[in-house]
Short mmCIF file of C-alpha atoms in Angstrom, two decimals:
data_model
loop_
_atom_site.label_atom_id
_atom_site.label_comp_id
_atom_site.label_asym_id
_atom_site.label_seq_id
_atom_site.Cartn_x
_atom_site.Cartn_y
_atom_site.Cartn_z
CA MET A 2 0.00 0.00 0.00
CA LEU A 3 1.39 3.41 -0.88
CA LEU A 4 1.96 5.67 2.09
CA ALA A 5 1.04 8.82 0.20
CA VAL A 6 -2.38 7.36 -0.55
CA ALA A 7 -3.43 8.74 2.82
CA LEU A 8 -3.10 12.24 1.36
CA LEU A 9 -5.86 11.96 -1.13
CA ALA A 10 -9.68 10.94 -1.78
CA VAL A 11 -13.42 10.81 -4.32
CA PRO A 12 -16.92 9.13 -4.73
CA ALA A 13 -17.19 5.47 -5.67
CA GLU A 14 -19.91 6.31 -8.19
CA ALA A 15 -18.06 9.24 -9.72
CA GLY A 16 -17.99 7.67 -13.17
CA LYS A 17 -21.73 7.03 -13.39
CA LYS A 18 -24.05 9.40 -15.22
CA ARG A 19 -26.57 11.18 -13.06
CA LYS A 20 -29.54 13.43 -13.59
CA LYS A 21 -28.75 17.11 -13.45
CA LYS A 22 -29.13 17.81 -9.77
CA LYS A 23 -27.05 19.80 -7.36
CA GLN A 24 -24.37 17.38 -6.26
CA LYS A 25 -23.96 16.71 -2.58
CA PRO A 26 -20.46 16.73 -1.11
CA PRO A 27 -18.97 13.23 -1.36
CA GLU A 28 -19.19 10.97 1.65
CA ALA A 29 -15.95 10.85 3.61
CA SER A 30 -15.28 7.17 2.92
CA SER A 31 -16.00 7.60 -0.80
CA ALA A 32 -13.72 10.63 -0.95
CA VAL A 33 -10.88 8.67 0.62
CA GLU A 34 -11.36 5.83 -1.85
CA ALA A 35 -11.33 8.24 -4.77
CA LEU A 36 -8.22 10.02 -3.56
CA GLU A 37 -6.54 6.65 -3.21
CA ALA A 38 -7.38 6.01 -6.86
CA VAL A 39 -5.93 9.41 -7.77
CA GLU A 40 -2.76 8.60 -5.84
CA ARG A 41 -2.27 5.28 -7.59
CA SER A 42 -2.77 6.95 -10.97
CA LEU A 43 -0.29 9.70 -10.16
CA TRP A 44 2.48 7.30 -9.16
CA ALA A 45 1.78 5.26 -12.30
CA TYR A 46 1.96 8.52 -14.29
CA ASP A 47 -1.57 7.96 -15.54
CA THR A 48 -2.28 11.68 -15.57
CA GLN A 49 -5.60 11.42 -17.37
CA GLY A 50 -6.84 8.73 -15.01
CA ALA A 51 -5.86 10.85 -12.02
CA HIS A 52 -7.65 13.88 -13.47
CA GLU A 53 -10.84 11.94 -14.11
CA ALA A 54 -10.87 10.40 -10.64
CA LEU A 55 -10.24 13.77 -9.00
CA GLU A 56 -12.75 15.84 -10.96
CA PRO A 57 -15.79 15.17 -8.71
CA LEU A 58 -13.85 16.51 -5.70
CA LEU A 59 -12.51 19.73 -7.14
CA ALA A 60 -15.30 21.87 -5.69
CA GLU A 61 -14.26 20.87 -2.17
CA ALA A 62 -10.81 22.57 -2.32
CA THR A 63 -9.50 20.82 0.77
CA PRO A 64 -5.71 20.73 1.27
CA GLU A 65 -5.72 17.11 0.11
CA VAL A 66 -7.68 17.90 -3.05
CA LEU A 67 -5.56 20.96 -3.79
CA THR A 68 -2.39 18.89 -3.41
CA ALA A 69 -3.70 16.15 -5.66
CA HIS A 70 -4.86 18.66 -8.27
CA ALA A 71 -1.47 20.36 -8.20
CA ARG A 72 0.24 17.04 -8.83
CA VAL A 73 -1.98 16.47 -11.86
CA LEU A 74 -1.11 19.95 -13.11
CA GLU A 75 2.58 19.29 -12.50
CA GLN A 76 2.42 16.17 -14.65
CA GLN A 77 0.75 18.30 -17.31
CA ARG A 78 3.67 20.74 -16.94
CA SER A 79 1.38 23.55 -15.79
CA TYR A 80 3.93 24.50 -13.17
CA GLY A 81 2.59 27.95 -12.33
CA ASP A 82 -0.92 26.66 -11.59
CA ALA A 83 0.52 23.70 -9.68
CA THR A 84 2.62 25.90 -7.41
CA ALA A 85 -0.39 28.15 -6.74
CA ASP A 86 -2.49 25.18 -5.59
CA LEU A 87 0.34 23.80 -3.46
CA ARG A 88 0.85 27.14 -1.74
CA LYS A 89 -2.88 27.25 -0.95
CA ALA A 90 -2.72 23.70 0.41
CA ALA A 91 0.30 24.58 2.55
CA GLU A 92 -1.51 27.62 3.94
CA LYS A 93 -4.67 25.66 4.72
CA SER A 94 -2.71 22.89 6.45
CA PRO A 95 0.22 24.72 8.08
CA ALA A 96 1.58 21.70 9.94
CA ASP A 97 1.60 19.32 6.97
CA PRO A 98 4.94 18.82 5.17
CA ALA A 99 3.40 17.08 2.15
CA PRO A 100 2.32 20.12 0.08
CA LEU A 101 5.77 21.62 0.49
CA VAL A 102 7.48 18.41 -0.62
CA PHE A 103 5.40 18.39 -3.80
CA LEU A 104 6.00 22.13 -4.18
CA GLY A 105 9.71 21.42 -4.15
CA GLU A 106 9.29 18.68 -6.76
CA THR A 107 7.35 21.09 -8.96
CA PHE A 108 10.05 23.73 -8.70
CA LEU A 109 12.68 21.13 -9.62
CA HIS A 110 10.82 20.27 -12.81
CA ALA A 111 10.40 23.98 -13.50
CA ASP A 112 14.20 24.37 -13.21
CA ASP A 113 13.98 26.67 -10.19
CA GLU A 114 16.44 25.00 -7.83
CA ASP A 115 16.60 27.83 -5.30
CA ALA A 116 12.82 27.79 -4.79
CA ALA A 117 12.88 23.99 -4.64
CA THR A 118 15.56 24.02 -1.93
CA GLN A 119 13.54 26.49 0.12
CA ALA A 120 10.37 24.40 -0.19
CA PHE A 121 12.17 21.21 0.86
CA ALA A 122 13.76 22.99 3.82
CA GLU A 123 10.35 24.22 4.96
CA ALA A 124 8.93 20.72 4.52
CA GLU A 125 11.78 19.33 6.63
CA ALA A 126 11.04 21.86 9.39
CA ARG A 127 7.34 20.97 9.39
CA ALA A 128 8.05 17.24 9.50
CA LYS A 129 10.49 17.64 12.40
CA ALA A 130 7.96 19.75 14.31
CA ARG A 131 5.32 17.07 13.83
CA LEU A 132 7.72 14.35 14.93
CA ALA A 133 8.60 16.33 18.05
CA ASP A 134 4.95 16.04 19.06
CA SER A 135 4.42 12.54 17.66
CA PRO A 136 7.69 10.59 17.22
CA SER A 137 5.88 7.53 15.85
CA ASP A 138 4.21 9.42 12.98
CA THR A 139 5.24 7.32 9.96
CA ARG A 140 3.85 9.81 7.48
CA ALA A 141 5.97 12.60 8.97
CA LEU A 142 9.02 10.34 8.86
CA TYR A 143 8.35 9.59 5.21
CA TYR A 144 8.08 13.22 4.16
CA LEU A 145 11.06 14.16 6.32
CA GLY A 146 13.12 11.50 4.54
CA VAL A 147 12.05 12.72 1.10
CA ALA A 148 12.77 16.35 2.01
CA GLN A 149 16.22 15.36 3.26
CA GLN A 150 16.88 13.31 0.16
CA ARG A 151 15.97 16.20 -2.13
CA GLN A 152 18.35 18.47 -0.20
CA LYS A 153 21.11 15.91 -0.80
CA LYS A 154 21.24 14.97 2.88
CA PHE A 155 21.46 11.36 1.80
CA SER A 156 22.76 9.75 4.99
CA ALA A 157 20.08 11.48 7.06
CA ALA A 158 17.43 10.49 4.51
CA VAL A 159 18.46 6.82 4.64
CA GLU A 160 18.28 6.86 8.43
CA THR A 161 14.88 8.57 8.45
CA LEU A 162 13.36 6.34 5.77
CA ALA A 163 14.72 3.24 7.51
CA LYS A 164 12.81 4.31 10.63
CA ALA A 165 9.68 4.74 8.55
CA ARG A 166 10.18 1.34 6.95
CA ALA A 167 10.56 -0.30 10.35
CA LYS A 168 7.09 0.98 11.21
CA GLU A 169 5.53 0.02 7.84
CA PRO A 170 7.69 -2.74 6.31
CA ASP A 171 5.18 -3.49 3.54
CA ASN A 172 4.98 0.10 2.30
CA ALA A 173 6.28 0.07 -1.27
CA LEU A 174 6.68 3.83 -1.47
CA ILE A 175 9.02 3.98 1.51
CA VAL A 176 11.16 1.23 -0.01
CA TYR A 177 11.14 3.05 -3.35
CA GLN A 178 12.41 6.24 -1.73
CA LEU A 179 15.10 4.28 0.10
CA GLY A 180 16.22 2.71 -3.15
CA THR A 181 16.23 6.07 -4.91
CA THR A 182 18.31 7.59 -2.11
CA HIS A 183 20.90 4.83 -2.48
CA ALA A 184 20.95 5.50 -6.22
CA PHE A 185 21.73 9.17 -5.50
CA GLN A 186 24.53 7.95 -3.23
CA ARG A 187 25.86 5.85 -6.15
CA ASP A 188 25.37 2.70 -4.11
CA TRP A 189 24.16 0.94 -7.24
CA THR A 190 23.76 -2.63 -5.98
CA LYS A 191 21.82 -1.58 -2.91
CA ALA A 192 19.68 0.71 -5.03
CA VAL A 193 18.83 -2.09 -7.47
CA ASP A 194 17.97 -4.47 -4.62
CA LEU A 195 15.67 -2.01 -2.86
CA LEU A 196 13.98 -0.81 -6.03
CA THR A 197 13.43 -4.43 -7.07
CA GLU A 198 11.79 -4.98 -3.71
CA SER A 199 9.56 -1.94 -4.11
CA ILE A 200 8.49 -3.08 -7.59
CA SER A 201 7.66 -6.53 -6.23
CA MET A 202 5.41 -4.84 -3.66
CA ASP A 203 3.80 -2.42 -6.13
CA SER A 204 4.50 -2.57 -9.86
CA GLY A 205 2.70 0.73 -10.46
CA ILE A 206 5.42 3.19 -9.41
CA ALA A 207 6.74 4.46 -12.73
CA TYR A 208 9.87 6.11 -11.39
CA ALA A 209 10.95 2.91 -9.64
CA TYR A 210 11.75 1.55 -13.11
CA TYR A 211 13.55 4.74 -14.08
CA TYR A 212 15.89 4.76 -11.09
CA ARG A 213 16.38 1.00 -11.09
CA GLY A 214 17.24 1.15 -14.79
CA LEU A 215 19.84 3.86 -14.22
CA ALA A 216 21.31 2.04 -11.23
CA ALA A 217 21.32 -1.27 -13.10
CA GLY A 218 23.27 0.32 -15.95
CA GLN A 219 25.91 1.53 -13.53
CA ALA A 220 26.02 -1.91 -11.92
CA GLY A 221 26.66 -3.55 -15.30
CA ARG A 222 23.13 -4.92 -15.72
CA LYS A 223 22.47 -3.68 -19.26
CA ASP A 224 19.55 -6.08 -19.73
CA LEU A 225 17.76 -4.64 -16.73
CA LEU A 226 18.62 -1.10 -17.81
CA ILE A 227 16.93 -1.59 -21.19
CA ASN A 228 13.91 -3.42 -19.80
CA ASP A 229 13.33 -0.90 -17.03
CA LEU A 230 13.74 2.22 -19.14
CA ASP A 231 11.42 0.71 -21.75
CA ARG A 232 8.89 0.15 -18.98
CA PHE A 233 9.31 3.68 -17.65
CA LEU A 234 8.88 5.17 -21.13
CA PHE A 235 5.76 3.06 -21.67
CA MET A 236 4.25 4.32 -18.41
CA ALA A 237 5.50 7.91 -18.50
CA PRO A 238 6.39 8.94 -22.07
CA GLU A 239 5.76 12.62 -21.27
CA ALA A 240 7.63 12.75 -17.97
CA PRO A 241 10.39 15.36 -17.67
CA GLU A 242 12.94 12.55 -17.33
CA ALA A 243 11.71 10.74 -20.44
CA ASP A 244 14.25 12.37 -22.77
CA ARG A 245 17.12 11.32 -20.55
CA ALA A 246 15.67 7.81 -20.30
CA ARG A 247 15.56 7.57 -24.11
CA LYS A 248 19.16 8.72 -24.46
CA VAL A 249 20.47 6.30 -21.82
CA ARG A 250 18.37 3.45 -23.17
CA ASN A 251 19.56 4.00 -26.76
CA ALA A 252 23.18 4.29 -25.64
CA GLY A 253 22.83 1.04 -23.72
#
């Protein structure tokens, strides 16, 4: 189960046609289920699927919906609109590190590294504040680890994500982030092992194939490099990293 699924939510009958009546706000349980569907689509880079699942919730404008909508916009490369939604989400939920982590990711794809660094630092501060009050908060540990990773604090990120994994050992997203962190550290074999584990838990994380492919190439596993980058390009042909994946794959 993906940890970040807890961020999101939409109605089970969202896809059914209804008579033109004023729609009631979705039931809480249905909203959670829908946001879980959005989350799965986002990690699989199924941008259209995420947009369709989210659409019935857009009128609610909760921090979770704003964050999800921003992530859809980010995948559509509408970076300005995405950052606006993430700032609103961060304001509405001032203790939550998640909107700021995704804000940092958006700035990275928009080639604004200074703004990205600031967003990740603010996310780190929020996560640490939450952990000071609730040391066993796995979600806070996860976002702290990602914020540290993105600030190139790799050793701290590994330690933090390992703590999160100890609390939720079956969480594929935590294992994915651990594997990615080891790839950034150039610990290629460890990265391949962890990313393989995350894929075995959840085959729908597109970037797990991207980072495992790159790590496998460095580890001398050209077969895995080609297979993984092909898989990544199949899932996320419009991702910002797709051009690099094509170049590495063709060179391999």
